[in-house]
Amino acid sequence: MRDGVILPGNVLKVDSFLNHQVDIEAMRFMAQELQRRFEGVKVTKILTIEASGIAIATMLAHYLHVPFVFAKKCLTINSIDDKYVSHAFSFTENRRHSVYVSKPYLSPADHVLVVDDFLAESEATHALIDIVRQAGATLAGIGIAIEKGYQKGGRLLRDEGYHVESIAIIKEMDVKTQTIRFVDQG
Amino acid sequence: MRDGVILPGNVLKVDSFLNHQVDIEAMRFMAQELQRRFEGVKVTKILTIEASGIAIATMLAHYLHVPFVFAKKCLTINSIDDKYVSHAFSFTENRRHSVYVSKPYLSPADHVLVVDDFLAESEATHALIDIVRQAGATLAGIGIAIEKGYQKGGRLLRDEGYHVESIAIIKEMDVKTQTIRFVDQG
């Protein structure tokens, strides 16, 4: 509420603590909160997407004692493995990404908790879910740092029956007054 | 030694525990080892580069109780701040990247520990050092997960007088026998 900067076009800039500089205390809090919300849910692996999802995935992996995988956005010459490939349109970058995970790192035995920093139109989240499905793994749930409640992603995912937990859900933002209102999650 | 895969052209693939899937126990060990090696050194901020440096930076920030910043490789529409910009050639991707940090996140008061997963030709490390210099900040040291001791980066940095600590320094690798020999750091 204090450090987010609202830009025109409903863009929330959180570079000072989440997307560029990372406030490790905030990250620790968010990871512990996700751990609490998914208590009792079987998780063998965390799946996120590079780059901004990696910090929260690292802290959550630290608390849950499971490995994590970060899906990649472009191919490098080091990638010789077979891959699960999906696609996501990035509204921030205004282009479509290929998103992939090398096959050895997800298996049908895995219970996968998908984690990301933002949920808006759910392009990235749906790409990750698609990869979990391709691997034949079980989707344990979806943990998000900040959900833009006024965009359709969260509703879509919940309507599809997924267990979605967002630390903060933004109800509305005002660029003129730089105010943010959150959904009261009780 | 067990999980690295040696590819032709002296490429070491560590996707199973560092660069794609992340072994959180290994990450914890490496962060604690870097904490030990830089004990007594003043650090106010950790600086790394997206994407593979973020996991180790997160764990180290967790232990050192300081924020970290990950330098970015390409511009997005969310970046309205003034930036420190440098450049690095990626041999893995065979192209030159712009590397940048938004100015608000590094200041002359900062003592910056540069952290990365790999050190080979030191292209990325030198870009980060250049950014620290542009910010007028103090370089506290350079912490690396895996250094390719047979490439010139480590020697260059140490010759320039920087305090470089690498968890593992590879002496040589053999693609045929898939064996790795490490430098004995005592």
mmCIF file of C-alpha atoms in Angstrom:
data_model
loop_
_atom_site.group_PDB
_atom_site.id
_atom_site.type_symbol
_atom_site.label_atom_id
_atom_site.label_comp_id
_atom_site.label_asym_id
_atom_site.label_seq_id
_atom_site.Cartn_x
_atom_site.Cartn_y
_atom_site.Cartn_z
ATOM 1 C CA MET A 1 0.000 0.000 0.000
ATOM 2 C CA ARG A 2 2.908 2.287 0.823
ATOM 3 C CA ASP A 3 5.456 1.259 -1.796
ATOM 4 C CA GLY A 4 3.380 0.346 -4.849
ATOM 5 C CA VAL A 5 3.342 2.961 -7.613
ATOM 6 C CA ILE A 6 0.245 3.083 -9.791
ATOM 7 C CA LEU A 7 0.885 3.801 -13.451
ATOM 8 C CA PRO A 8 -1.651 4.654 -16.146
ATOM 9 C CA GLY A 9 -3.402 1.628 -17.655
ATOM 10 C CA ASN A 10 -3.930 -0.119 -14.314
ATOM 11 C CA VAL A 11 -0.271 -1.086 -14.050
ATOM 12 C CA LEU A 12 1.030 -1.534 -10.513
ATOM 13 C CA LYS A 13 4.753 -1.031 -10.188
ATOM 14 C CA VAL A 14 6.252 -2.897 -7.255
ATOM 15 C CA ASP A 15 9.904 -2.657 -8.284
ATOM 16 C CA SER A 16 10.934 -1.412 -4.851
ATOM 17 C CA PHE A 17 10.093 -4.636 -3.009
ATOM 18 C CA LEU A 18 9.065 -7.405 -5.406
ATOM 19 C CA ASN A 19 9.995 -7.075 -9.082
ATOM 20 C CA HIS A 20 13.455 -5.556 -9.170
ATOM 21 C CA GLN A 21 14.595 -4.822 -5.646
ATOM 22 C CA VAL A 22 13.356 -7.573 -3.340
ATOM 23 C CA ASP A 23 12.415 -6.930 0.284
ATOM 24 C CA ILE A 24 13.433 -10.217 1.887
ATOM 25 C CA GLU A 25 11.260 -9.651 4.979
ATOM 26 C CA ALA A 26 8.200 -9.185 2.757
ATOM 27 C CA MET A 27 9.179 -12.287 0.771
ATOM 28 C CA ARG A 28 9.554 -14.306 3.982
ATOM 29 C CA PHE A 29 6.148 -13.124 5.186
ATOM 30 C CA MET A 30 4.477 -14.009 1.874
ATOM 31 C CA ALA A 31 6.073 -17.448 1.733
ATOM 32 C CA GLN A 32 5.033 -18.220 5.311
ATOM 33 C CA GLU A 33 1.517 -17.026 4.577
ATOM 34 C CA LEU A 34 1.302 -19.301 1.507
ATOM 35 C CA GLN A 35 2.647 -22.172 3.620
ATOM 36 C CA ARG A 36 -0.144 -21.516 6.125
ATOM 37 C CA ARG A 37 -2.856 -21.327 3.468
ATOM 38 C CA PHE A 38 -1.782 -24.593 1.830
ATOM 39 C CA GLU A 39 -1.279 -26.423 5.117
ATOM 40 C CA GLY A 40 -2.325 -30.067 4.792
ATOM 41 C CA VAL A 41 -2.057 -29.958 0.993
ATOM 42 C CA LYS A 42 0.452 -32.429 -0.419
ATOM 43 C CA VAL A 43 3.200 -30.616 -2.349
ATOM 44 C CA THR A 44 6.266 -32.336 -3.811
ATOM 45 C CA LYS A 45 7.382 -29.522 -6.099
ATOM 46 C CA ILE A 46 6.884 -25.800 -6.630
ATOM 47 C CA LEU A 47 6.578 -24.450 -10.170
ATOM 48 C CA THR A 48 7.060 -20.799 -11.056
ATOM 49 C CA ILE A 49 8.150 -18.764 -14.077
ATOM 50 C CA GLU A 50 11.277 -16.675 -14.540
ATOM 51 C CA ALA A 51 12.196 -14.104 -13.395
ATOM 52 C CA SER A 52 10.032 -12.410 -10.747
ATOM 53 C CA GLY A 53 8.467 -15.634 -9.464
ATOM 54 C CA ILE A 54 11.828 -17.080 -8.428
ATOM 55 C CA ALA A 55 12.299 -15.173 -5.160
ATOM 56 C CA ILE A 56 8.971 -16.171 -3.625
ATOM 57 C CA ALA A 57 9.385 -19.734 -4.959
ATOM 58 C CA THR A 58 12.811 -19.917 -3.287
ATOM 59 C CA MET A 59 11.490 -18.820 0.105
ATOM 60 C CA LEU A 60 8.474 -21.129 -0.113
ATOM 61 C CA ALA A 61 10.702 -24.056 -1.153
ATOM 62 C CA HIS A 62 12.863 -23.224 1.863
ATOM 63 C CA TYR A 63 9.871 -23.544 4.207
ATOM 64 C CA LEU A 64 8.224 -26.532 2.491
ATOM 65 C CA HIS A 65 11.504 -28.423 1.982
ATOM 66 C CA VAL A 66 10.728 -29.263 -1.637
ATOM 67 C CA PRO A 67 12.615 -28.396 -4.841
ATOM 68 C CA PHE A 68 11.232 -25.823 -7.224
ATOM 69 C CA VAL A 69 11.338 -25.468 -10.984
ATOM 70 C CA PHE A 70 11.235 -22.178 -12.819
ATOM 71 C CA ALA A 71 9.701 -22.357 -16.276
ATOM 72 C CA LYS A 72 11.799 -20.567 -18.857
ATOM 73 C CA LYS A 73 10.743 -18.104 -21.497
ATOM 74 C CA CYS A 74 13.254 -18.666 -24.298
ATOM 75 C CA LEU A 75 15.488 -21.444 -25.570
ATOM 76 C CA THR A 76 19.220 -21.522 -24.946
ATOM 77 C CA ILE A 77 21.858 -23.832 -26.361
ATOM 78 C CA ASN A 78 22.029 -25.558 -22.969
ATOM 79 C CA SER A 79 18.552 -26.957 -23.462
ATOM 80 C CA ILE A 80 18.958 -30.378 -24.964
ATOM 81 C CA ASP A 81 16.201 -32.064 -22.991
ATOM 82 C CA ASP A 82 12.723 -32.768 -24.246
ATOM 83 C CA LYS A 83 10.367 -30.081 -23.033
ATOM 84 C CA TYR A 84 6.801 -29.398 -22.058
ATOM 85 C CA VAL A 85 5.960 -26.232 -23.969
ATOM 86 C CA SER A 86 3.074 -23.827 -23.551
ATOM 87 C CA HIS A 87 2.450 -20.203 -24.455
ATOM 88 C CA ALA A 88 1.504 -17.016 -22.651
ATOM 89 C CA PHE A 89 0.864 -13.498 -23.822
ATOM 90 C CA SER A 90 2.610 -10.899 -21.674
ATOM 91 C CA PHE A 91 0.600 -7.687 -21.484
ATOM 92 C CA THR A 92 3.534 -6.005 -19.725
ATOM 93 C CA GLU A 93 5.890 -6.786 -22.580
ATOM 94 C CA ASN A 94 3.179 -6.867 -25.253
ATOM 95 C CA ARG A 95 4.380 -10.110 -26.804
ATOM 96 C CA ARG A 96 3.744 -13.825 -26.712
ATOM 97 C CA HIS A 97 6.251 -16.026 -24.930
ATOM 98 C CA SER A 98 6.967 -19.678 -25.253
ATOM 99 C CA VAL A 99 7.074 -21.094 -21.740
ATOM 100 C CA TYR A 100 8.782 -24.411 -21.157
ATOM 101 C CA VAL A 101 9.921 -26.905 -18.570
ATOM 102 C CA SER A 102 12.378 -29.665 -19.390
ATOM 103 C CA LYS A 103 10.659 -33.032 -19.024
ATOM 104 C CA PRO A 104 12.969 -34.588 -16.410
ATOM 105 C CA TYR A 105 11.834 -32.057 -13.811
ATOM 106 C CA LEU A 106 8.111 -32.791 -13.688
ATOM 107 C CA SER A 107 6.617 -36.264 -13.462
ATOM 108 C CA PRO A 108 3.183 -37.864 -12.946
ATOM 109 C CA ALA A 109 4.185 -38.514 -9.306
ATOM 110 C CA ASP A 110 4.513 -34.784 -8.598
ATOM 111 C CA HIS A 111 2.035 -32.673 -6.646
ATOM 112 C CA VAL A 112 2.749 -29.218 -7.982
ATOM 113 C CA LEU A 113 2.105 -25.912 -6.264
ATOM 114 C CA VAL A 114 2.160 -23.164 -8.918
ATOM 115 C CA VAL A 115 3.509 -19.895 -7.511
ATOM 116 C CA ASP A 116 3.848 -16.464 -9.092
ATOM 117 C CA ASP A 117 4.265 -12.842 -8.099
ATOM 118 C CA PHE A 118 1.245 -11.531 -10.029
ATOM 119 C CA LEU A 119 -2.113 -12.780 -11.219
ATOM 120 C CA ALA A 120 -3.969 -10.568 -13.683
ATOM 121 C CA GLU A 121 -5.285 -12.140 -16.897
ATOM 122 C CA SER A 122 -3.799 -15.516 -15.842
ATOM 123 C CA GLU A 123 -1.853 -15.957 -19.083
ATOM 124 C CA ALA A 124 1.288 -17.147 -17.293
ATOM 125 C CA THR A 125 -0.642 -19.178 -14.716
ATOM 126 C CA HIS A 126 -2.603 -21.011 -17.389
ATOM 127 C CA ALA A 127 0.634 -21.781 -19.242
ATOM 128 C CA LEU A 128 2.054 -23.310 -16.054
ATOM 129 C CA ILE A 129 -1.135 -25.300 -15.437
ATOM 130 C CA ASP A 130 -0.956 -26.556 -19.017
ATOM 131 C CA ILE A 131 2.605 -27.746 -18.375
ATOM 132 C CA VAL A 132 1.546 -29.532 -15.165
ATOM 133 C CA ARG A 133 -1.230 -31.232 -17.163
ATOM 134 C CA GLN A 134 1.169 -32.242 -19.965
ATOM 135 C CA ALA A 135 3.453 -33.811 -17.346
ATOM 136 C CA GLY A 136 0.541 -35.815 -15.960
ATOM 137 C CA ALA A 137 1.270 -34.303 -12.543
ATOM 138 C CA THR A 138 -1.298 -33.248 -9.940
ATOM 139 C CA LEU A 139 -1.967 -29.528 -9.477
ATOM 140 C CA ALA A 140 -1.899 -28.963 -5.706
ATOM 141 C CA GLY A 141 -2.917 -25.317 -5.960
ATOM 142 C CA ILE A 142 -1.949 -21.824 -7.054
ATOM 143 C CA GLY A 143 -0.233 -19.351 -4.729
ATOM 144 C CA ILE A 144 0.040 -15.702 -5.744
ATOM 145 C CA ALA A 145 1.655 -12.670 -4.128
ATOM 146 C CA ILE A 146 -0.573 -9.972 -5.655
ATOM 147 C CA GLU A 147 -3.795 -10.578 -7.547
ATOM 148 C CA LYS A 148 -5.431 -7.848 -9.581
ATOM 149 C CA GLY A 149 -8.991 -8.604 -8.544
ATOM 150 C CA TYR A 150 -10.432 -6.307 -11.216
ATOM 151 C CA GLN A 151 -8.939 -8.463 -13.971
ATOM 152 C CA LYS A 152 -10.428 -11.782 -14.922
ATOM 153 C CA GLY A 153 -7.603 -14.257 -14.153
ATOM 154 C CA GLY A 154 -8.512 -15.094 -10.563
ATOM 155 C CA ARG A 155 -12.187 -15.593 -11.379
ATOM 156 C CA LEU A 156 -11.369 -17.828 -14.349
ATOM 157 C CA LEU A 157 -9.082 -20.040 -12.272
ATOM 158 C CA ARG A 158 -11.533 -20.334 -9.359
ATOM 159 C CA ASP A 159 -14.395 -21.065 -11.779
ATOM 160 C CA GLU A 160 -12.252 -23.852 -13.207
ATOM 161 C CA GLY A 161 -12.129 -25.332 -9.703
ATOM 162 C CA TYR A 162 -8.530 -24.584 -8.784
ATOM 163 C CA HIS A 163 -7.452 -23.780 -5.237
ATOM 164 C CA VAL A 164 -6.136 -20.228 -5.629
ATOM 165 C CA GLU A 165 -4.630 -18.293 -2.717
ATOM 166 C CA SER A 166 -3.483 -14.692 -3.178
ATOM 167 C CA ILE A 167 -1.729 -12.847 -0.360
ATOM 168 C CA ALA A 168 -3.257 -9.566 -1.496
ATOM 169 C CA ILE A 169 -6.167 -9.046 -3.874
ATOM 170 C CA ILE A 170 -6.451 -5.545 -5.278
ATOM 171 C CA LYS A 171 -10.027 -4.350 -5.564
ATOM 172 C CA GLU A 172 -9.250 -1.079 -7.275
ATOM 173 C CA MET A 173 -6.452 1.389 -7.829
ATOM 174 C CA ASP A 174 -6.564 5.061 -8.603
ATOM 175 C CA VAL A 175 -3.694 6.532 -10.568
ATOM 176 C CA LYS A 176 -4.642 10.131 -9.699
ATOM 177 C CA THR A 177 -4.746 9.754 -5.924
ATOM 178 C CA GLN A 178 -2.268 6.825 -5.885
ATOM 179 C CA THR A 179 -4.609 4.847 -3.647
ATOM 180 C CA ILE A 180 -5.114 1.097 -3.616
ATOM 181 C CA ARG A 181 -8.053 -0.734 -2.099
ATOM 182 C CA PHE A 182 -7.750 -4.407 -1.291
ATOM 183 C CA VAL A 183 -10.356 -7.141 -1.123
ATOM 184 C CA ASP A 184 -11.017 -8.050 2.526
ATOM 185 C CA GLN A 185 -10.136 -11.740 2.730
ATOM 186 C CA GLY A 186 -11.288 -11.989 6.351
ATOM 187 C CA MET B 1 29.907 -33.785 -9.249
ATOM 188 C CA ARG B 2 27.021 -36.214 -9.464
ATOM 189 C CA ASP B 3 24.347 -34.108 -11.155
ATOM 190 C CA GLY B 4 26.262 -31.835 -13.521
ATOM 191 C CA VAL B 5 26.130 -32.855 -17.173
ATOM 192 C CA ILE B 6 29.108 -31.897 -19.313
ATOM 193 C CA LEU B 7 28.263 -30.826 -22.857
ATOM 194 C CA PRO B 8 30.657 -30.286 -25.763
ATOM 195 C CA GLY B 9 32.370 -26.878 -25.762
ATOM 196 C CA ASN B 10 33.079 -26.890 -22.013
ATOM 197 C CA VAL B 11 29.458 -26.219 -21.147
ATOM 198 C CA LEU B 12 28.343 -27.503 -17.757
ATOM 199 C CA LYS B 13 24.627 -28.142 -17.506
ATOM 200 C CA VAL B 14 23.303 -27.893 -13.959
ATOM 201 C CA ASP B 15 19.612 -27.674 -14.806
ATOM 202 C CA SER B 16 18.754 -30.407 -12.303
ATOM 203 C CA PHE B 17 19.747 -28.413 -9.213
ATOM 204 C CA LEU B 18 20.674 -24.819 -10.078
ATOM 205 C CA ASN B 19 19.545 -23.398 -13.420
ATOM 206 C CA HIS B 20 16.055 -24.741 -14.040
ATOM 207 C CA GLN B 21 15.100 -27.069 -11.214
ATOM 208 C CA VAL B 22 16.493 -25.707 -7.957
ATOM 209 C CA ASP B 23 17.624 -27.972 -5.120
ATOM 210 C CA ILE B 24 16.736 -25.831 -2.105
ATOM 211 C CA GLU B 25 19.054 -27.746 0.242
ATOM 212 C CA ALA B 26 21.988 -27.076 -2.093
ATOM 213 C CA MET B 27 20.941 -23.426 -2.330
ATOM 214 C CA ARG B 28 20.764 -23.157 1.455
ATOM 215 C CA PHE B 29 24.208 -24.728 1.788
ATOM 216 C CA MET B 30 25.720 -22.361 -0.788
ATOM 217 C CA ALA B 31 24.156 -19.264 0.773
ATOM 218 C CA GLN B 32 25.399 -20.255 4.236
ATOM 219 C CA GLU B 33 28.862 -20.924 2.849
ATOM 220 C CA LEU B 34 28.937 -17.463 1.198
ATOM 221 C CA GLN B 35 27.740 -15.942 4.484
ATOM 222 C CA ARG B 36 30.652 -17.669 6.240
ATOM 223 C CA ARG B 37 33.212 -16.545 3.661
ATOM 224 C CA PHE B 38 32.105 -12.909 3.804
ATOM 225 C CA GLU B 39 31.795 -12.847 7.595
ATOM 226 C CA GLY B 40 32.857 -9.463 8.960
ATOM 227 C CA VAL B 41 32.396 -7.765 5.571
ATOM 228 C CA LYS B 42 29.854 -4.953 5.606
ATOM 229 C CA VAL B 43 26.979 -5.688 3.212
ATOM 230 C CA THR B 44 23.871 -3.526 2.873
ATOM 231 C CA LYS B 45 22.599 -4.949 -0.396
ATOM 232 C CA ILE B 46 23.021 -7.981 -2.633
ATOM 233 C CA LEU B 47 23.123 -7.508 -6.394
ATOM 234 C CA THR B 48 22.547 -10.327 -8.864
ATOM 235 C CA ILE B 49 21.278 -10.719 -12.422
ATOM 236 C CA GLU B 50 18.110 -12.387 -13.657
ATOM 237 C CA ALA B 51 17.208 -15.195 -13.802
ATOM 238 C CA SER B 52 19.483 -17.912 -12.381
ATOM 239 C CA GLY B 53 21.167 -15.659 -9.812
ATOM 240 C CA ILE B 54 17.877 -14.904 -8.051
ATOM 241 C CA ALA B 55 17.555 -18.135 -6.048
ATOM 242 C CA ILE B 56 20.975 -17.921 -4.400
ATOM 243 C CA ALA B 57 20.532 -14.162 -3.874
ATOM 244 C CA THR B 58 17.205 -14.827 -2.139
ATOM 245 C CA MET B 59 18.682 -17.373 0.269
ATOM 246 C CA LEU B 60 21.707 -15.182 0.994
ATOM 247 C CA ALA B 61 19.474 -12.145 1.582
ATOM 248 C CA HIS B 62 17.466 -14.327 3.961
ATOM 249 C CA TYR B 63 20.586 -15.107 6.025
ATOM 250 C CA LEU B 64 22.173 -11.642 5.819
ATOM 251 C CA HIS B 65 18.893 -9.773 6.438
ATOM 252 C CA VAL B 66 19.483 -7.315 3.598
ATOM 253 C CA PRO B 67 17.433 -6.595 0.477
ATOM 254 C CA PHE B 68 18.652 -7.734 -2.913
ATOM 255 C CA VAL B 69 18.334 -6.284 -6.386
ATOM 256 C CA PHE B 70 18.285 -8.330 -9.560
ATOM 257 C CA ALA B 71 19.652 -6.536 -12.588
ATOM 258 C CA LYS B 72 17.401 -6.923 -15.609
ATOM 259 C CA LYS B 73 18.300 -7.839 -19.136
ATOM 260 C CA CYS B 74 15.688 -6.041 -21.225
ATOM 261 C CA LEU B 75 13.410 -3.028 -20.954
ATOM 262 C CA THR B 76 9.718 -3.340 -20.146
ATOM 263 C CA ILE B 77 7.026 -0.690 -20.213
ATOM 264 C CA ASN B 78 7.008 -0.740 -16.391
ATOM 265 C CA SER B 79 10.470 0.782 -16.301
ATOM 266 C CA ILE B 80 10.045 4.498 -15.992
ATOM 267 C CA ASP B 81 12.929 5.111 -13.605
ATOM 268 C CA ASP B 82 16.338 6.364 -14.574
ATOM 269 C CA LYS B 83 18.721 3.461 -14.890
ATOM 270 C CA TYR B 84 22.324 2.428 -14.544
ATOM 271 C CA VAL B 85 23.022 0.539 -17.758
ATOM 272 C CA SER B 86 25.889 -1.739 -18.667
ATOM 273 C CA HIS B 87 26.422 -4.491 -21.203
ATOM 274 C CA ALA B 88 27.420 -8.142 -21.156
ATOM 275 C CA PHE B 89 27.945 -10.697 -23.863
ATOM 276 C CA SER B 90 26.277 -14.018 -23.085
ATOM 277 C CA PHE B 91 28.261 -16.928 -24.538
ATOM 278 C CA THR B 92 25.400 -19.267 -23.619
ATOM 279 C CA GLU B 93 22.903 -17.256 -25.635
ATOM 280 C CA ASN B 94 25.465 -15.913 -28.103
ATOM 281 C CA ARG B 95 24.220 -12.341 -27.889
ATOM 282 C CA ARG B 96 24.922 -9.086 -26.116
ATOM 283 C CA HIS B 97 22.552 -8.004 -23.380
ATOM 284 C CA SER B 98 21.864 -4.652 -21.909
ATOM 285 C CA VAL B 99 21.960 -5.045 -18.146
ATOM 286 C CA TYR B 100 20.336 -2.425 -15.977
ATOM 287 C CA VAL B 101 19.361 -1.437 -12.462
ATOM 288 C CA SER B 102 16.911 1.361 -11.761
ATOM 289 C CA LYS B 103 18.700 4.163 -9.960
ATOM 290 C CA PRO B 104 16.555 4.283 -6.799
ATOM 291 C CA TYR B 105 17.782 0.829 -5.762
ATOM 292 C CA LEU B 106 21.520 1.489 -5.503
ATOM 293 C CA SER B 107 23.066 4.460 -3.749
ATOM 294 C CA PRO B 108 26.541 5.682 -2.734
ATOM 295 C CA ALA B 109 25.750 4.541 0.831
ATOM 296 C CA ASP B 110 25.397 0.904 -0.274
ATOM 297 C CA HIS B 111 27.958 -1.845 0.326
ATOM 298 C CA VAL B 112 27.107 -4.276 -2.440
ATOM 299 C CA LEU B 113 27.805 -8.002 -2.508
ATOM 300 C CA VAL B 114 27.563 -9.172 -6.130
ATOM 301 C CA VAL B 115 26.255 -12.739 -6.351
ATOM 302 C CA ASP B 116 25.797 -15.029 -9.336
ATOM 303 C CA ASP B 117 25.386 -18.700 -10.142
ATOM 304 C CA PHE B 118 28.279 -18.914 -12.625
ATOM 305 C CA LEU B 119 31.582 -17.204 -13.264
ATOM 306 C CA ALA B 120 33.279 -17.986 -16.562
ATOM 307 C CA GLU B 121 34.436 -15.065 -18.737
ATOM 308 C CA SER B 122 33.062 -12.603 -16.141
ATOM 309 C CA GLU B 123 30.954 -10.711 -18.690
ATOM 310 C CA ALA B 124 27.926 -10.555 -16.374
ATOM 311 C CA THR B 125 30.031 -9.943 -13.257
ATOM 312 C CA HIS B 126 31.858 -7.041 -14.858
ATOM 313 C CA ALA B 127 28.542 -5.530 -15.958
ATOM 314 C CA LEU B 128 27.312 -5.700 -12.362
ATOM 315 C CA ILE B 129 30.570 -4.196 -11.054
ATOM 316 C CA ASP B 130 30.213 -1.402 -13.606
ATOM 317 C CA ILE B 131 26.694 -0.697 -12.300
ATOM 318 C CA VAL B 132 27.952 -0.615 -8.683
ATOM 319 C CA ARG B 133 30.636 1.862 -9.794
ATOM 320 C CA GLN B 134 28.100 4.038 -11.671
ATOM 321 C CA ALA B 135 25.983 4.165 -8.501
ATOM 322 C CA GLY B 136 28.988 5.324 -6.492
ATOM 323 C CA ALA B 137 28.430 2.379 -4.144
ATOM 324 C CA THR B 138 31.117 0.253 -2.483
ATOM 325 C CA LEU B 139 31.750 -3.237 -3.859
ATOM 326 C CA ALA B 140 31.877 -5.507 -0.798
ATOM 327 C CA GLY B 141 32.825 -8.595 -2.788
ATOM 328 C CA ILE B 142 31.756 -11.175 -5.341
ATOM 329 C CA GLY B 143 30.128 -14.469 -4.361
ATOM 330 C CA ILE B 144 29.767 -17.219 -6.954
ATOM 331 C CA ALA B 145 28.197 -20.686 -6.861
ATOM 332 C CA ILE B 146 30.306 -22.317 -9.593
ATOM 333 C CA GLU B 147 33.436 -20.853 -11.151
ATOM 334 C CA LYS B 148 34.934 -22.298 -14.304
ATOM 335 C CA GLY B 149 38.550 -22.058 -13.210
ATOM 336 C CA TYR B 150 39.814 -22.811 -16.718
ATOM 337 C CA GLN B 151 38.204 -19.637 -18.069
ATOM 338 C CA LYS B 152 39.681 -16.233 -17.429
ATOM 339 C CA GLY B 153 36.948 -14.453 -15.449
ATOM 340 C CA GLY B 154 38.055 -15.388 -11.940
ATOM 341 C CA ARG B 155 41.682 -14.516 -12.603
ATOM 342 C CA LEU B 156 40.743 -11.146 -14.136
ATOM 343 C CA LEU B 157 38.589 -10.210 -11.140
ATOM 344 C CA ARG B 158 41.192 -11.283 -8.568
ATOM 345 C CA ASP B 159 43.936 -9.467 -10.508
ATOM 346 C CA GLU B 160 41.765 -6.357 -10.349
ATOM 347 C CA GLY B 161 41.843 -6.713 -6.556
ATOM 348 C CA TYR B 162 38.267 -7.838 -5.912
ATOM 349 C CA HIS B 163 37.379 -10.227 -3.116
ATOM 350 C CA VAL B 164 36.000 -13.194 -5.048
ATOM 351 C CA GLU B 165 34.618 -16.293 -3.312
ATOM 352 C CA SER B 166 33.394 -19.261 -5.344
ATOM 353 C CA ILE B 167 31.768 -22.253 -3.632
ATOM 354 C CA ALA B 168 33.196 -24.588 -6.264
ATOM 355 C CA ILE B 169 35.977 -23.886 -8.748
ATOM 356 C CA ILE B 170 36.135 -26.310 -11.646
ATOM 357 C CA LYS B 171 39.683 -27.202 -12.642
ATOM 358 C CA GLU B 172 38.761 -29.283 -15.658
ATOM 359 C CA MET B 173 35.910 -31.254 -17.148
ATOM 360 C CA ASP B 174 35.944 -34.130 -19.575
ATOM 361 C CA VAL B 175 32.942 -34.536 -21.837
ATOM 362 C CA LYS B 176 33.892 -38.120 -22.799
ATOM 363 C CA THR B 177 34.199 -39.559 -19.306
ATOM 364 C CA GLN B 178 31.773 -37.003 -17.759
ATOM 365 C CA THR B 179 34.256 -36.293 -14.991
ATOM 366 C CA ILE B 180 34.796 -32.969 -13.241
ATOM 367 C CA ARG B 181 37.855 -32.038 -11.194
ATOM 368 C CA PHE B 182 37.641 -29.180 -8.735
ATOM 369 C CA VAL B 183 40.276 -26.809 -7.444
ATOM 370 C CA ASP B 184 41.141 -27.716 -3.846
ATOM 371 C CA GLN B 185 40.332 -24.546 -1.885
ATOM 372 C CA GLY B 186 41.722 -26.012 1.359
#
